[in-house]
Amino acid sequence: MENQIFQGCGRPLTGRIDKKYCNDQCRATYHNQSKRKHERMIRAVNQQLRKNRTILKTFCPDGKATVRKSRLLEHGFSFQYFSSIYQSHQLTYYFSYEYGFAPIVETSKSDGQPVQKVLIIQSQEHMKGVFDPWAA
């Protein structure tokens, strides 16, 4: 029992053998630290989703817009995270809450080279709750 310490504050253990925390603050500190480890990834993903939504909203004030992929990347957009998917007949839209994007490729009018663009839309009522990952 000599080398045992409280889990929250690291002070030497005193009192009952099964005691883990010296007081409520010690217990709360321990649980908050362990919770932070588990939720760090969740917070980072949610933060990126909110940032993506803000960027899409900025480029799409009227409900629909087409923007070069590079413009979104310049503003810190991450194509890795999205909150939902909508499959239309022609395109797959990836949503950050109520704003979505579909990757498209257009041919440059100046040099005929392919240009990666993003079609941005605002969610419509008919798009809600439609995606089924097991549908063929």
Tab-separated table of C-alpha atoms in Angstrom:
chain	number	residue	atom	x	y	z
A	1	MET	CA	0.000	0.000	0.000
A	2	GLU	CA	3.021	2.296	0.350
A	3	ASN	CA	3.427	2.998	-3.391
A	4	GLN	CA	-0.252	3.380	-4.288
A	5	ILE	CA	-1.503	6.789	-5.397
A	6	PHE	CA	-4.876	8.397	-6.065
A	7	GLN	CA	-5.921	8.105	-9.715
A	8	GLY	CA	-6.954	11.735	-10.113
A	9	CYS	CA	-4.291	13.800	-8.419
A	10	GLY	CA	-1.345	11.414	-8.015
A	11	ARG	CA	-0.973	12.005	-4.263
A	12	PRO	CA	-0.212	9.042	-1.991
A	13	LEU	CA	-3.220	6.914	-1.086
A	14	THR	CA	-4.572	7.384	2.452
A	15	GLY	CA	-7.580	5.831	4.146
A	16	ARG	CA	-9.451	2.794	2.856
A	17	ILE	CA	-7.601	0.375	0.550
A	18	ASP	CA	-10.349	0.475	-2.110
A	19	LYS	CA	-10.421	4.286	-2.190
A	20	LYS	CA	-9.462	5.634	-5.644
A	21	TYR	CA	-9.894	9.403	-5.206
A	22	CYS	CA	-9.108	11.704	-2.316
A	23	ASN	CA	-12.093	14.017	-2.942
A	24	ASP	CA	-14.729	14.995	-5.513
A	25	GLN	CA	-12.367	17.315	-7.388
A	26	CYS	CA	-9.805	14.508	-7.705
A	27	ARG	CA	-12.508	12.154	-9.064
A	28	ALA	CA	-13.853	14.770	-11.499
A	29	THR	CA	-10.340	15.565	-12.764
A	30	TYR	CA	-9.637	11.906	-13.435
A	31	HIS	CA	-12.896	11.335	-15.322
A	32	ASN	CA	-12.555	14.550	-17.332
A	33	GLN	CA	-9.039	13.589	-18.420
A	34	SER	CA	-10.059	10.092	-19.494
A	35	LYS	CA	-13.155	11.462	-21.248
A	36	ARG	CA	-10.992	13.938	-23.153
A	37	LYS	CA	-8.848	11.131	-24.532
A	38	HIS	CA	-11.890	9.277	-25.853
A	39	GLU	CA	-13.661	12.312	-27.266
A	40	ARG	CA	-10.723	14.150	-28.834
A	41	MET	CA	-11.373	12.533	-32.240
A	42	ILE	CA	-15.104	13.236	-32.047
A	43	ARG	CA	-14.497	16.906	-31.262
A	44	ALA	CA	-11.996	17.226	-34.120
A	45	VAL	CA	-14.413	15.672	-36.635
A	46	ASN	CA	-17.321	17.836	-35.464
A	47	GLN	CA	-15.123	20.916	-35.654
A	48	GLN	CA	-14.147	20.065	-39.250
A	49	LEU	CA	-17.784	19.372	-40.204
A	50	ARG	CA	-18.802	22.797	-38.863
A	51	LYS	CA	-15.908	24.417	-40.731
A	52	ASN	CA	-16.887	22.594	-43.945
A	53	ARG	CA	-20.505	23.735	-43.526
A	54	THR	CA	-19.410	27.354	-43.078
A	55	ILE	CA	-17.220	27.186	-46.193
A	56	LEU	CA	-19.998	25.618	-48.294
A	57	LYS	CA	-22.485	28.215	-47.040
A	58	THR	CA	-20.073	31.018	-47.964
A	59	PHE	CA	-19.721	29.771	-51.542
A	60	CYS	CA	-23.416	28.912	-51.929
A	61	PRO	CA	-25.547	31.867	-50.800
A	62	ASP	CA	-28.381	31.166	-53.260
A	63	GLY	CA	-28.889	27.402	-52.850
A	64	LYS	CA	-26.694	26.185	-55.732
A	65	ALA	CA	-23.187	27.058	-56.950
A	66	THR	CA	-20.178	25.602	-58.762
A	67	VAL	CA	-16.694	26.265	-57.381
A	68	ARG	CA	-13.221	24.964	-58.160
A	69	LYS	CA	-12.028	22.296	-55.732
A	70	SER	CA	-8.866	24.333	-55.105
A	71	ARG	CA	-10.903	27.285	-53.755
A	72	LEU	CA	-12.462	25.077	-51.081
A	73	LEU	CA	-9.064	23.618	-50.152
A	74	GLU	CA	-7.609	27.136	-49.825
A	75	HIS	CA	-10.245	27.880	-47.184
A	76	GLY	CA	-9.450	24.708	-45.193
A	77	PHE	CA	-12.192	22.414	-46.500
A	78	SER	CA	-11.684	18.687	-45.815
A	79	PHE	CA	-13.279	16.217	-48.227
A	80	GLN	CA	-12.606	13.420	-45.728
A	81	TYR	CA	-15.566	14.123	-43.432
A	82	PHE	CA	-19.282	14.441	-44.165
A	83	SER	CA	-22.458	13.951	-42.156
A	84	SER	CA	-24.709	12.310	-44.763
A	85	ILE	CA	-24.914	11.192	-48.393
A	86	TYR	CA	-27.569	11.723	-51.059
A	87	GLN	CA	-27.478	9.713	-54.298
A	88	SER	CA	-29.294	11.364	-57.213
A	89	HIS	CA	-29.688	9.744	-60.615
A	90	GLN	CA	-26.418	11.287	-61.828
A	91	LEU	CA	-24.356	12.477	-58.842
A	92	THR	CA	-23.493	11.565	-55.277
A	93	TYR	CA	-23.764	14.484	-52.846
A	94	TYR	CA	-21.784	14.547	-49.605
A	95	PHE	CA	-23.329	16.759	-46.929
A	96	SER	CA	-21.957	18.768	-44.047
A	97	TYR	CA	-25.272	19.155	-42.276
A	98	GLU	CA	-27.619	21.003	-44.683
A	99	TYR	CA	-24.996	21.967	-47.304
A	100	GLY	CA	-23.757	19.345	-49.730
A	101	PHE	CA	-21.279	18.988	-52.547
A	102	ALA	CA	-20.827	16.703	-55.525
A	103	PRO	CA	-17.416	16.344	-57.195
A	104	ILE	CA	-17.546	17.122	-60.914
A	105	VAL	CA	-14.985	17.509	-63.685
A	106	GLU	CA	-15.426	20.136	-66.384
A	107	THR	CA	-13.282	20.869	-69.400
A	108	SER	CA	-11.477	24.200	-69.318
A	109	LYS	CA	-12.647	26.547	-72.065
A	110	SER	CA	-9.197	28.100	-72.386
A	111	ASP	CA	-6.956	25.047	-72.787
A	112	GLY	CA	-9.280	22.024	-72.923
A	113	GLN	CA	-7.794	20.505	-69.753
A	114	PRO	CA	-10.010	18.866	-67.121
A	115	VAL	CA	-10.802	21.060	-64.110
A	116	GLN	CA	-11.900	19.574	-60.782
A	117	LYS	CA	-14.919	21.432	-59.485
A	118	VAL	CA	-17.534	21.019	-56.806
A	119	LEU	CA	-21.266	21.498	-57.267
A	120	ILE	CA	-22.600	22.899	-53.979
A	121	ILE	CA	-26.262	22.666	-53.028
A	122	GLN	CA	-28.449	23.310	-50.048
A	123	SER	CA	-30.478	20.332	-48.825
A	124	GLN	CA	-34.050	19.995	-50.078
A	125	GLU	CA	-36.914	18.254	-48.291
A	126	HIS	CA	-36.981	15.317	-50.747
A	127	MET	CA	-33.310	14.483	-49.963
A	128	LYS	CA	-33.831	13.661	-46.295
A	129	GLY	CA	-33.598	10.055	-45.110
A	130	VAL	CA	-33.165	8.470	-48.548
A	131	PHE	CA	-29.682	6.897	-48.482
A	132	ASP	CA	-29.542	3.104	-48.045
A	133	PRO	CA	-25.988	1.685	-48.058
A	134	TRP	CA	-27.310	-1.825	-48.838
A	135	ALA	CA	-29.228	-0.746	-51.939
A	136	ALA	CA	-27.645	-1.925	-55.178
